[in-house]
CSV table of C-alpha atoms in Angstrom, one decimal:
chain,number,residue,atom,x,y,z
A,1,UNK,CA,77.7,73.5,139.6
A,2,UNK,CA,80.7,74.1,141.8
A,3,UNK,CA,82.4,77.0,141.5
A,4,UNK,CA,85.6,75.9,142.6
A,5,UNK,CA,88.7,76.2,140.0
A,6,UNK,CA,90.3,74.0,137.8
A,7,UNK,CA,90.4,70.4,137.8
A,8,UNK,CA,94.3,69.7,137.3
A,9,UNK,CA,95.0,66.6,134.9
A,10,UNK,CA,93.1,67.8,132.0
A,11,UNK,CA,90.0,66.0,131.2
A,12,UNK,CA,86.4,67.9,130.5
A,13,UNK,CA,85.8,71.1,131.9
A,14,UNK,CA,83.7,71.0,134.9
A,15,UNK,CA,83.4,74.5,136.7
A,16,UNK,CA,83.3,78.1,134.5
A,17,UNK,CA,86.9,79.0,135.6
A,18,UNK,CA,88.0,75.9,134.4
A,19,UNK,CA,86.2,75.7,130.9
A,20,UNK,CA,87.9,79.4,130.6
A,21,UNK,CA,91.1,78.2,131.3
A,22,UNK,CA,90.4,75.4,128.5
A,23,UNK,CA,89.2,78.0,126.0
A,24,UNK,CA,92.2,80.2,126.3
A,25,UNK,CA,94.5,76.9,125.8
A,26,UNK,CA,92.6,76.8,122.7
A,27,UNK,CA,92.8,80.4,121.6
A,28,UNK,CA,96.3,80.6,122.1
A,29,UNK,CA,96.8,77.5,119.7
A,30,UNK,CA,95.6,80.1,117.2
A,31,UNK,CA,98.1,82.3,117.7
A,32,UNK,CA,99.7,84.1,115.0
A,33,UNK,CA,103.1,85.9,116.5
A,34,UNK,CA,104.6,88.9,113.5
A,35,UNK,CA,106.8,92.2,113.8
A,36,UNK,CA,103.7,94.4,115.1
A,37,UNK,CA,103.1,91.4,117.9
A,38,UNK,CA,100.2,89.1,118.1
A,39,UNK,CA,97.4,88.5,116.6
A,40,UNK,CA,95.0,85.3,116.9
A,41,UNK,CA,93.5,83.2,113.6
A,42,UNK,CA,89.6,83.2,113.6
A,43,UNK,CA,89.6,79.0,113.6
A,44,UNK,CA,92.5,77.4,114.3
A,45,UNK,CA,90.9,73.6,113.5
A,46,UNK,CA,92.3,72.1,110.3
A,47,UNK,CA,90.1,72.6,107.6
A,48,UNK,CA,87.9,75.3,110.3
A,49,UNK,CA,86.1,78.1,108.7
A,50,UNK,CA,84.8,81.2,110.7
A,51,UNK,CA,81.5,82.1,110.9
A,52,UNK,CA,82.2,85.7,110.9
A,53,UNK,CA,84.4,87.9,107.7
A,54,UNK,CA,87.8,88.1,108.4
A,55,UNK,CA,88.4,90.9,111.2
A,56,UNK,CA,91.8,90.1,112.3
A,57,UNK,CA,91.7,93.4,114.8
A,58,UNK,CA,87.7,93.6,115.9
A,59,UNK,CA,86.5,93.2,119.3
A,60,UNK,CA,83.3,91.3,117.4
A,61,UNK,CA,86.0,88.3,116.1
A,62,UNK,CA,89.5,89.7,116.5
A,63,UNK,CA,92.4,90.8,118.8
A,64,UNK,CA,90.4,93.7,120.2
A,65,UNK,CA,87.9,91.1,121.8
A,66,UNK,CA,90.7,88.8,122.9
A,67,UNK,CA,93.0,90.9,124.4
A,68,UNK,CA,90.3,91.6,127.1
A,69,UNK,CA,89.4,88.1,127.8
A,70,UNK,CA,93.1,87.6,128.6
A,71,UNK,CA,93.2,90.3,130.8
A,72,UNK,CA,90.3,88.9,132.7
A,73,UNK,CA,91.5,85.5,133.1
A,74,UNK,CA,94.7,87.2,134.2
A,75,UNK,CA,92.3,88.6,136.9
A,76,UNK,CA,90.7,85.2,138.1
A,77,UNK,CA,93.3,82.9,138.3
A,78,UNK,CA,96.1,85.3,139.3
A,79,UNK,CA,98.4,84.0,136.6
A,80,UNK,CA,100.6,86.4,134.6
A,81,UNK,CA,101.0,85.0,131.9
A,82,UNK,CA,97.6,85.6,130.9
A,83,UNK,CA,98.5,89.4,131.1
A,84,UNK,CA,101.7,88.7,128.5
A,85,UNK,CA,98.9,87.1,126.1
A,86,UNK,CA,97.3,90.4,126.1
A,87,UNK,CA,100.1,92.5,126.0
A,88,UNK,CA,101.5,91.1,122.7
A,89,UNK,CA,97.6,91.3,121.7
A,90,UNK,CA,97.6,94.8,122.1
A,91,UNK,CA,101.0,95.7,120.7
A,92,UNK,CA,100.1,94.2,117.6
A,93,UNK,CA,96.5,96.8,117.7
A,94,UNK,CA,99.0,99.6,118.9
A,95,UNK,CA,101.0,98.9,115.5
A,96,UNK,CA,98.0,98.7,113.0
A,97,UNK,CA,95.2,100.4,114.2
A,98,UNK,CA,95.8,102.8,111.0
A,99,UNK,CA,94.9,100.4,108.6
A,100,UNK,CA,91.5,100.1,109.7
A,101,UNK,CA,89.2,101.8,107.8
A,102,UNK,CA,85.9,100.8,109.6
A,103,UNK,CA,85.2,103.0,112.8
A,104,UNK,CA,82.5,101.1,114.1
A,105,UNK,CA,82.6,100.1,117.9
A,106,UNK,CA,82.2,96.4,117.3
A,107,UNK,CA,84.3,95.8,113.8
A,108,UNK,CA,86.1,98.6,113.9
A,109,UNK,CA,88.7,101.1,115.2
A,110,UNK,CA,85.8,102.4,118.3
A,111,UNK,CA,86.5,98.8,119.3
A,112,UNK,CA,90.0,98.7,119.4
A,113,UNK,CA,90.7,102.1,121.8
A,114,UNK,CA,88.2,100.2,124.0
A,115,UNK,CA,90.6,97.1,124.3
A,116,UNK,CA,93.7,99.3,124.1
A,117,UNK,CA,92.2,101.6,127.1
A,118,UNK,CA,91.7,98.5,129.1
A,119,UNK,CA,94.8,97.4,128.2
A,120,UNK,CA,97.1,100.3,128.7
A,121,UNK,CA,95.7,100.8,132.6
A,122,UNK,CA,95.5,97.2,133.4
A,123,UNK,CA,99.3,96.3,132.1
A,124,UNK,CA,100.7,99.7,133.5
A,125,UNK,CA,101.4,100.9,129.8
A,126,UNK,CA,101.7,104.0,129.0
A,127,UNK,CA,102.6,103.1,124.9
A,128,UNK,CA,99.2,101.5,125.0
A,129,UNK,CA,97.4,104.6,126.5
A,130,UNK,CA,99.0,107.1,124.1
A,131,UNK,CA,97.5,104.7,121.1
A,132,UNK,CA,94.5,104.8,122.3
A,133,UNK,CA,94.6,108.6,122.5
A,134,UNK,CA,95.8,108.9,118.9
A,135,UNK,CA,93.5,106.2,117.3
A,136,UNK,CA,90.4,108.0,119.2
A,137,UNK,CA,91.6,111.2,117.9
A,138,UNK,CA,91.6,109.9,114.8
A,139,UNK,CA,88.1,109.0,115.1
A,140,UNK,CA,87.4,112.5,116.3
A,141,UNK,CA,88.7,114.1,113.3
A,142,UNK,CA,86.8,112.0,110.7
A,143,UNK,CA,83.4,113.0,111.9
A,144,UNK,CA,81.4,114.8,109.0
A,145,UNK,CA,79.2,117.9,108.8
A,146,UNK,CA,75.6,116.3,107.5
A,147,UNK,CA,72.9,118.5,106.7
A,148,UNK,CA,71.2,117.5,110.1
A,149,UNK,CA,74.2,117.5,112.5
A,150,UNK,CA,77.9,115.8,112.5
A,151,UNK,CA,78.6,111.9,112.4
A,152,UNK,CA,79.9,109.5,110.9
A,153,UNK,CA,77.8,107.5,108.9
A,154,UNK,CA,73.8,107.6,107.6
A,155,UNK,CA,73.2,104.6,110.0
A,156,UNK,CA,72.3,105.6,114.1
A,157,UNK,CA,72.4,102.1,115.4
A,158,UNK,CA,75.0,100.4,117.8
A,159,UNK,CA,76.3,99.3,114.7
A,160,UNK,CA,77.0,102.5,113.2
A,161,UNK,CA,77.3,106.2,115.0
A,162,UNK,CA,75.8,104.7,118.1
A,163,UNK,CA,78.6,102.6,119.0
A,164,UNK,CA,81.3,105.2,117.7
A,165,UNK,CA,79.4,108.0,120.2
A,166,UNK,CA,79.4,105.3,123.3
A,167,UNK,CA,83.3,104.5,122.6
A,168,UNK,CA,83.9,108.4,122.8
A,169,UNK,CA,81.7,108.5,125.7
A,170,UNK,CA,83.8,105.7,127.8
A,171,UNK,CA,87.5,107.0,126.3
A,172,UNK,CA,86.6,110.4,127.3
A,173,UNK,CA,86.0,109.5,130.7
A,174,UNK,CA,88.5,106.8,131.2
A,175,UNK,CA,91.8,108.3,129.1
A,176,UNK,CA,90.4,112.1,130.4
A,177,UNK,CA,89.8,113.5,127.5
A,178,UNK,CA,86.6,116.2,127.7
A,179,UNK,CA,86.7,116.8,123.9
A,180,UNK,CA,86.2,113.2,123.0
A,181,UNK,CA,82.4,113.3,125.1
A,182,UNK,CA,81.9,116.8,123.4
A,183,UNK,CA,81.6,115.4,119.8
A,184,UNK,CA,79.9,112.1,120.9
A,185,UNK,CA,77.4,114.7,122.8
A,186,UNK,CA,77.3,117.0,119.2
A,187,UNK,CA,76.6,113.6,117.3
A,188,UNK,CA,73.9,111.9,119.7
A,189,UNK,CA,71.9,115.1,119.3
A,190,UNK,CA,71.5,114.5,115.2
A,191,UNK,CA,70.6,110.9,116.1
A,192,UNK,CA,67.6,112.0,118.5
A,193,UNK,CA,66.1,114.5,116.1
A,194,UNK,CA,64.7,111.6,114.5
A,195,UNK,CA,61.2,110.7,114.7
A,196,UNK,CA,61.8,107.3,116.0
A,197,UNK,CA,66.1,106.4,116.6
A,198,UNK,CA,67.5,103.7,115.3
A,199,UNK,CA,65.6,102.9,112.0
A,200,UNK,CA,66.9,101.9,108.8
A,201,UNK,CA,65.0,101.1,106.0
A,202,UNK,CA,66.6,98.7,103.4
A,203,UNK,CA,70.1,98.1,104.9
A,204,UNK,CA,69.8,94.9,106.3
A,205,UNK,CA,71.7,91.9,105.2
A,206,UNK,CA,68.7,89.0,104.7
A,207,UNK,CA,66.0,91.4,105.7
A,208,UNK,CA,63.2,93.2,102.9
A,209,UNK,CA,64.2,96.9,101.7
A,210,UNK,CA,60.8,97.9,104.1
A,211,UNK,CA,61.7,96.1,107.4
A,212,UNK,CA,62.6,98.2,110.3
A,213,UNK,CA,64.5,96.2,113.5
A,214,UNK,CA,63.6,96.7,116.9
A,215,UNK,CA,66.5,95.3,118.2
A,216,UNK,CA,69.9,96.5,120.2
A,217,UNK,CA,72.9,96.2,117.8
A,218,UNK,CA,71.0,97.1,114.6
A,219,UNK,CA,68.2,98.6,115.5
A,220,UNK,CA,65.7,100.9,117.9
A,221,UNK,CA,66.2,99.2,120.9
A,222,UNK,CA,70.5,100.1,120.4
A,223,UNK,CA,69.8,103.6,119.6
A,224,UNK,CA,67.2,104.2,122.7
A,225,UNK,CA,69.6,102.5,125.1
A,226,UNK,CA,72.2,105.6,123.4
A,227,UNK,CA,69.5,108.1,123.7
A,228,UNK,CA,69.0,107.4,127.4
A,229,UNK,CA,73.4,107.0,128.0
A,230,UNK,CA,72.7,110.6,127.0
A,231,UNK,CA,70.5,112.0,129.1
A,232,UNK,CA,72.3,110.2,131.9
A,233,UNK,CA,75.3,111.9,130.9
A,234,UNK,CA,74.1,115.4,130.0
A,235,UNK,CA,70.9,115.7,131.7
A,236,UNK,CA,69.3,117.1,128.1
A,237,UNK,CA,65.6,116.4,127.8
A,238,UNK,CA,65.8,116.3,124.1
A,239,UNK,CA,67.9,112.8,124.4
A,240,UNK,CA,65.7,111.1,127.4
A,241,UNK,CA,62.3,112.0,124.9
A,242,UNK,CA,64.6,110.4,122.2
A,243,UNK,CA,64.5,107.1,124.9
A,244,UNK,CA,61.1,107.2,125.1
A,245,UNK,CA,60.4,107.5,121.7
A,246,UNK,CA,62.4,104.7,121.0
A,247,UNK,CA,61.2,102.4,124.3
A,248,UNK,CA,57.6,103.1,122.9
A,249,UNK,CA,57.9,101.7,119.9
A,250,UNK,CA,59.8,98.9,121.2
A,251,UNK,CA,56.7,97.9,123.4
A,252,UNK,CA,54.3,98.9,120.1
A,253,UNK,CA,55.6,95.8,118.1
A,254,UNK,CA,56.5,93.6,120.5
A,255,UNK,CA,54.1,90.5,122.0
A,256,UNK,CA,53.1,90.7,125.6
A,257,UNK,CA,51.6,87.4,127.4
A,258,UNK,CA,50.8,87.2,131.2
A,259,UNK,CA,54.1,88.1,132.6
A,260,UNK,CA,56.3,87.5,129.4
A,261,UNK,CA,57.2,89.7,126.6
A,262,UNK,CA,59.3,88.8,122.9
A,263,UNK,CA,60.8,91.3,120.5
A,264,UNK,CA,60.0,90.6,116.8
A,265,UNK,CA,63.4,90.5,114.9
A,266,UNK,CA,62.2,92.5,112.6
A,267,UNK,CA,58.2,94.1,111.1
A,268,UNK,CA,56.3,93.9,109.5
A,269,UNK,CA,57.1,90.7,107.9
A,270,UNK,CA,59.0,88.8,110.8
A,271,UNK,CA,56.4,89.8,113.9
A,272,UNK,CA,56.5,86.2,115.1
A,273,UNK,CA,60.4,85.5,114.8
A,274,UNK,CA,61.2,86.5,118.5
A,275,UNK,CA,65.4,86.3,118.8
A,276,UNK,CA,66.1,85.8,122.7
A,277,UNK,CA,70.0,87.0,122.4
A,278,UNK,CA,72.1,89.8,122.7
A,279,UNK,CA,71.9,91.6,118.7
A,280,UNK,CA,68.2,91.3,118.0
A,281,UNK,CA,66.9,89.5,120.7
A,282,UNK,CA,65.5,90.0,124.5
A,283,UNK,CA,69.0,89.9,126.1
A,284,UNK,CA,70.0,92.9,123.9
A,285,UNK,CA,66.4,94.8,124.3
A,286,UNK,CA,66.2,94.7,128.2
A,287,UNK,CA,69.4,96.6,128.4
A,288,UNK,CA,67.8,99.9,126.7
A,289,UNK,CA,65.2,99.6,129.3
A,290,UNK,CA,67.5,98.7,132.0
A,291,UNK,CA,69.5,102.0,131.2
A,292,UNK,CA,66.4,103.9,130.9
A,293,UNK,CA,65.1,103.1,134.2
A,294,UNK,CA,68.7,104.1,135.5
A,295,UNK,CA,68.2,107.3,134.5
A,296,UNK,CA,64.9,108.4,134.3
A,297,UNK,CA,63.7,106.2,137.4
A,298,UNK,CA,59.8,105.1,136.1
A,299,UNK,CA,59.1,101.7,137.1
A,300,UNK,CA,57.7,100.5,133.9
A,301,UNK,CA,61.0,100.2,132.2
A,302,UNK,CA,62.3,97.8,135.1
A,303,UNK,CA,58.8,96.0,134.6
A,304,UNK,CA,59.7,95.7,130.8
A,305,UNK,CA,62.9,94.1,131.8
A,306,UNK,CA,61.2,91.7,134.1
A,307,UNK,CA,59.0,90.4,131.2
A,308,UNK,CA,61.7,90.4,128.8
A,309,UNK,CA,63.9,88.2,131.6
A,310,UNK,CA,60.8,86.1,132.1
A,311,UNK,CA,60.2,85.3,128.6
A,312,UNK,CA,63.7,83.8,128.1
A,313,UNK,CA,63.5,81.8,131.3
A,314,UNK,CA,59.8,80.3,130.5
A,315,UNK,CA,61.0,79.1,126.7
A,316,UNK,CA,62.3,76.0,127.6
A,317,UNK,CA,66.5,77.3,126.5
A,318,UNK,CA,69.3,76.5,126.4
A,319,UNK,CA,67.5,73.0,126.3
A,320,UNK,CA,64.7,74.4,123.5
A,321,UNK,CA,65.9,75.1,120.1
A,322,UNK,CA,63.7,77.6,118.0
A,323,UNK,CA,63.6,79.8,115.7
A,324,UNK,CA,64.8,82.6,117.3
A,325,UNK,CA,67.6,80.6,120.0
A,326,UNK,CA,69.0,77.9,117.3
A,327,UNK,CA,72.2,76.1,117.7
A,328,UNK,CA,74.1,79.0,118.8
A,329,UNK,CA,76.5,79.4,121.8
A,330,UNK,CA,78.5,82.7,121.7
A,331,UNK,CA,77.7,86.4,122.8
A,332,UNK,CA,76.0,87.7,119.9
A,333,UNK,CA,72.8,85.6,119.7
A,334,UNK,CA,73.6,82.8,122.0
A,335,UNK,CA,74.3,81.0,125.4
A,336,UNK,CA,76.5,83.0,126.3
A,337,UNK,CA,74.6,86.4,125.6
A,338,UNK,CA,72.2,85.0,128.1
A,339,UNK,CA,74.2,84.7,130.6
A,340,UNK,CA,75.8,87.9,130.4
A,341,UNK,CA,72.2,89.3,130.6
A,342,UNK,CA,71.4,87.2,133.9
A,343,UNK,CA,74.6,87.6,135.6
A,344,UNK,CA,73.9,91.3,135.2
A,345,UNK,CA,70.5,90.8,136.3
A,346,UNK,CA,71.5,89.5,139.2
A,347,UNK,CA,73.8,92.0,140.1
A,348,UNK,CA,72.0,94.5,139.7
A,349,UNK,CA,68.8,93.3,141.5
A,350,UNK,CA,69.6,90.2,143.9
A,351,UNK,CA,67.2,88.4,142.9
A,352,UNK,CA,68.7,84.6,143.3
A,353,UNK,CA,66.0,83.0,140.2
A,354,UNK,CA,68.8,84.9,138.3
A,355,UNK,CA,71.4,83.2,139.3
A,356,UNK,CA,69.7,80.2,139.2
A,357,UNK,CA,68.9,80.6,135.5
A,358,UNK,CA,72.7,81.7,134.9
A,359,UNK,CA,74.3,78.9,136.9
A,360,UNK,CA,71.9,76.5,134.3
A,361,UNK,CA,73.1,78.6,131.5
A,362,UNK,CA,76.7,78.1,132.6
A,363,UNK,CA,76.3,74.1,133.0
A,364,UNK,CA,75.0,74.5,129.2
A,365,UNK,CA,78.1,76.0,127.9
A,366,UNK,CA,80.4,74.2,130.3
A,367,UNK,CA,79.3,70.9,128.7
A,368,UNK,CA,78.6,71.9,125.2
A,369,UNK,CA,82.0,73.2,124.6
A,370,UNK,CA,84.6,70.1,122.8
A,371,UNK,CA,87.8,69.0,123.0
A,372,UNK,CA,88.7,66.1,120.3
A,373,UNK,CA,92.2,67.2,119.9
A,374,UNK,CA,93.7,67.9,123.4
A,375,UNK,CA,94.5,71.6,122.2
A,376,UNK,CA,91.6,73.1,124.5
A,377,UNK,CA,87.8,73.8,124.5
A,378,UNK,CA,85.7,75.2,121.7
A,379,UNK,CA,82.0,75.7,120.8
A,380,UNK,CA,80.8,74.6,117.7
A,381,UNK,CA,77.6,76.3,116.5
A,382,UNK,CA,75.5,77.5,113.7
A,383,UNK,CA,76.5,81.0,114.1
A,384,UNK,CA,74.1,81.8,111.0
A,385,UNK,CA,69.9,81.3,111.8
A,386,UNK,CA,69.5,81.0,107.9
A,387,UNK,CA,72.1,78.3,107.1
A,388,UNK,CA,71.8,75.8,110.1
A,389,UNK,CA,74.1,73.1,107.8
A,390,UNK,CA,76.9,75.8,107.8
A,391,UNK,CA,79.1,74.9,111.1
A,392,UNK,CA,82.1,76.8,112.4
A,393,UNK,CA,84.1,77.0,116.0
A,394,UNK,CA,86.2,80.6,116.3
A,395,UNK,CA,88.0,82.3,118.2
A,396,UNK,CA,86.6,85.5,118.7
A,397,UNK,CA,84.5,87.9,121.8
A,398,UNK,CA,81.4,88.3,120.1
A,399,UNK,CA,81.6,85.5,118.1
A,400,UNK,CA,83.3,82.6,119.7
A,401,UNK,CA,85.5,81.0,122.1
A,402,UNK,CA,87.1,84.3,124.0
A,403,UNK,CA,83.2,85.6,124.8
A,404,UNK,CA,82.2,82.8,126.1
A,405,UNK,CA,85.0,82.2,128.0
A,406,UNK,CA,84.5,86.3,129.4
A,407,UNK,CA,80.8,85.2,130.5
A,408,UNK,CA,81.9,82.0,132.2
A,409,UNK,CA,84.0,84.2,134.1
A,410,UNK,CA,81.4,86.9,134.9
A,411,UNK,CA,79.6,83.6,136.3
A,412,UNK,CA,82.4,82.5,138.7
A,413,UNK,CA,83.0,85.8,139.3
A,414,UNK,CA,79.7,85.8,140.4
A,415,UNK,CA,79.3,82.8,142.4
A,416,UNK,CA,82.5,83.4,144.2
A,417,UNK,CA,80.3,86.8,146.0
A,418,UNK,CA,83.6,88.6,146.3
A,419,UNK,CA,82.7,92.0,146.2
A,420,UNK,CA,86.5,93.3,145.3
A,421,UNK,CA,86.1,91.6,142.4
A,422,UNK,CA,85.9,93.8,138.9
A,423,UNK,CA,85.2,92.5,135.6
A,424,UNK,CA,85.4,93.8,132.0
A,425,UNK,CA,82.0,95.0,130.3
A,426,UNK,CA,81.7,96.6,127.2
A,427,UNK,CA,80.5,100.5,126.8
A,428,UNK,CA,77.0,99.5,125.7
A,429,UNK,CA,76.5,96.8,129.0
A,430,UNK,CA,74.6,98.6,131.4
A,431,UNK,CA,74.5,96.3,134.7
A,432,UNK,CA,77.4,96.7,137.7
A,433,UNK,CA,81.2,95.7,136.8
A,434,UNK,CA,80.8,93.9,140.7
A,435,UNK,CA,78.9,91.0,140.1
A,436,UNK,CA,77.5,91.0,143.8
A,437,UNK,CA,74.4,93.1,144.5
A,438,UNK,CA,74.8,96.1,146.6
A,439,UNK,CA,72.8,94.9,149.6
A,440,UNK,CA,75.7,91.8,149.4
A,441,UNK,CA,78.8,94.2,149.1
A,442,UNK,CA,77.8,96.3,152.3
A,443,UNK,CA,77.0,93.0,154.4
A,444,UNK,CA,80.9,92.5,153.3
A,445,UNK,CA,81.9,95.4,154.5
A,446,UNK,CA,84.8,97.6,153.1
């Protein structure tokens, strides 16, 4: 697959930048323009229903997760009106950010200081900035006094506490604010008292009241990968032990053969449903022991990524449909979740099977992703395992259209090996924002 730009004409998408471009032609047919600014629908297709609940401001299926991918196409093709796209974007979550009531990193307010941070330095905008200030001190003051600490919520995972605490952590280091990494610091600490972080018992949508996920966005896995941001931050042995704790039990359940490892989605009744994406999956797993071995240096975690990496590439996908990698294409628990996970990969190690495996993931989504009505490209997918008849194309990061456009252009990011290159990743994505291995950026010199 070429990774030259766009093919001018129209026609099918036929390189990632260009099926990026398409997606955005798309997403901005959804386009809802108001008084606070812009905001985008979920599925613009007549008659199109979203896989997701309405989240109109979410960086899992709403402005929050858009607004970035604008800014990055901005970034690859050089065109500014990409950058406009996001500016009305994040006006309209400068405006409204106090009517959410969620604070969650991925469906809630945590999200949207991430996109209007990003936003406010990339566009030179000082309005956007000062939001982001004021919604994140808004999350500050919310925290509660528990029994056991201070937080948020009951639930530790990336879907909870853990993805307010790593929104804190990034604000307070990008918007320079000390106070901001002093409560996430005072709130990680009642997550690692627990015996082993991250599980829930009896709060899972679909699950039993007794199954415990080992996973990244609602389970161990998530809370480990926090445990170890932590120790990497604050040096505290209490949160590295928390990593471990959480790492071990990881490798307890999970199914080791040759050099090959799966995740169960969930014991003890789903031991052989093995997810391979981002929420539950392999994709989402490898990154706690990615960040692990980041900070604590033992070969063994980098090992566990290598099995977990292997795994993937062995079953047979994107070609393979199974049980745990079904007709999905976005971030979440998809395509494109895989090749977020291999670009990173490969940036971070250099290892060119990586790329390989990405540039096949990338012809996947390039030709998967439709066009029947000229408006631009879109995926259409099962987003939901348990109701493969149930079919939806959105417009969302984590969800749809805007995501995958964002890993398509970590791809060609990527293949073009330009090592002044930066691109977007979210607080709980460990690998490099320079999608060319060290060893590559110093043969390029400065």
């Amino acid at each position: 697959m070429s990774s030259d730009p766009v093919r001018r004409g129209g026609g099918r998408a036929e390189t990632p930048l260009s099926a990026a471009i398409a997606a955005a032609r798309w997403i901005r047919s959804s386009a809802v323009d108001d008084q606070d600014g812009r905001h985008w629908k979920a599925n613009p297709d007549l008659g199109g229903r979203s896989a997701g609940t309405p989240e109109p401001a979410s960086l899992y299926a709403g402005a929050a997760g858009i607004v970035l991918f604008f800014l990055e196409l901005a970034e690859a093709t050089g065109h500014e009106a990409y950058l406009e796209d996001a500016r009305a974007g994040a006006r309209h979550l400068a405006a409204t950010w106090r009517r959410q009531t969620d604070l969650s990193l991925y469906h809630g307010l945590t999200g949207t200081v991430v996109a209007l941070t990003r936003a406010g330095w990339a566009l030179g905008d000082t309005a956007l900035e000062d939001a982001a200030v004021a919604a994140a001190d808004h999350i500050v003051r919310r925290v509660r006094i528990f029994d056991d600490g201070v937080g948020w919520s009951k639930d530790p995972a990336q879907r909870g506490d853990g993805g307010v605490i790593l929104g804190l952590l990034h604000a307070g280091a990008v918007l320079g604010v000390p106070a901001y990494e002093e409560v996430a610091v005072e709130a990680g600490r009642r997550v690692a008292e627990s015996v082993v972080p991250g599980h829930l018992f009896g709060d899972a949508a679909d699950l039993p009241v007794d199954a415990v996920t080992p996973g990244f966005l609602s389970g161990t896995a998530g809370t480990a990968f926090l445990m170890a941001r932590l120790y990497g931050v604050t040096g505290d042995e209490r949160f590295l032990a928390a990593a471990r704790r959480g790492a071990g039990f990881v490798r307890q359940v999970s199914t080791v053969r040759g050099r090959c490892a799966v995740v169960p989605h969930h014991v003890p009744q789903g031991r052989d449903l093995h997810y391979l994406g981002f929420c539950s999956g392999s994709a989402g797993v490898a990154r706690m022991f990615h960040e692990l071995h980041q900070v604590a240096g033992d070969p063994g975690d980098e090992e566990w990524v290598e099995l977990l990496a292997h795994g993937v590439m062995t079953s047979g996908v994107p070609w393979v449909r199974t049980a745990g990698f079904w007709d999905v294409a976005c971030q979440c628990c998809g395509v494109a979740g895989l090749l977020e996970f291999f670009v990173g990969l490969w940036s971070a190690t250099g290892r060119q099977a990586y790329l390989a495996f990405a540039r096949t993931l990338g012809e996947h989504l390039v030709g998967s992703g439709t066009d029947p009505d000229g408006r631009g490209l879109r995926w259409r997918q099962a987003y939901r395992r348990v109701r493969p008849s149930e079919i939806s194309a959105d417009t969302g990061y984590m969800v749809g259209a805007a995501g995958i456009g964002a890993s398509l252009l970590h791809l060609h990011a990527a293949l073009q090996g330009d090592p002044s290159r930066s691109i977007i990743l979210l607080p709980d994505n460990p690998f490099p924002v320079i999608p060319v291995p060290a060893v590559m950026a110093r043969r390029a010199g400065p």
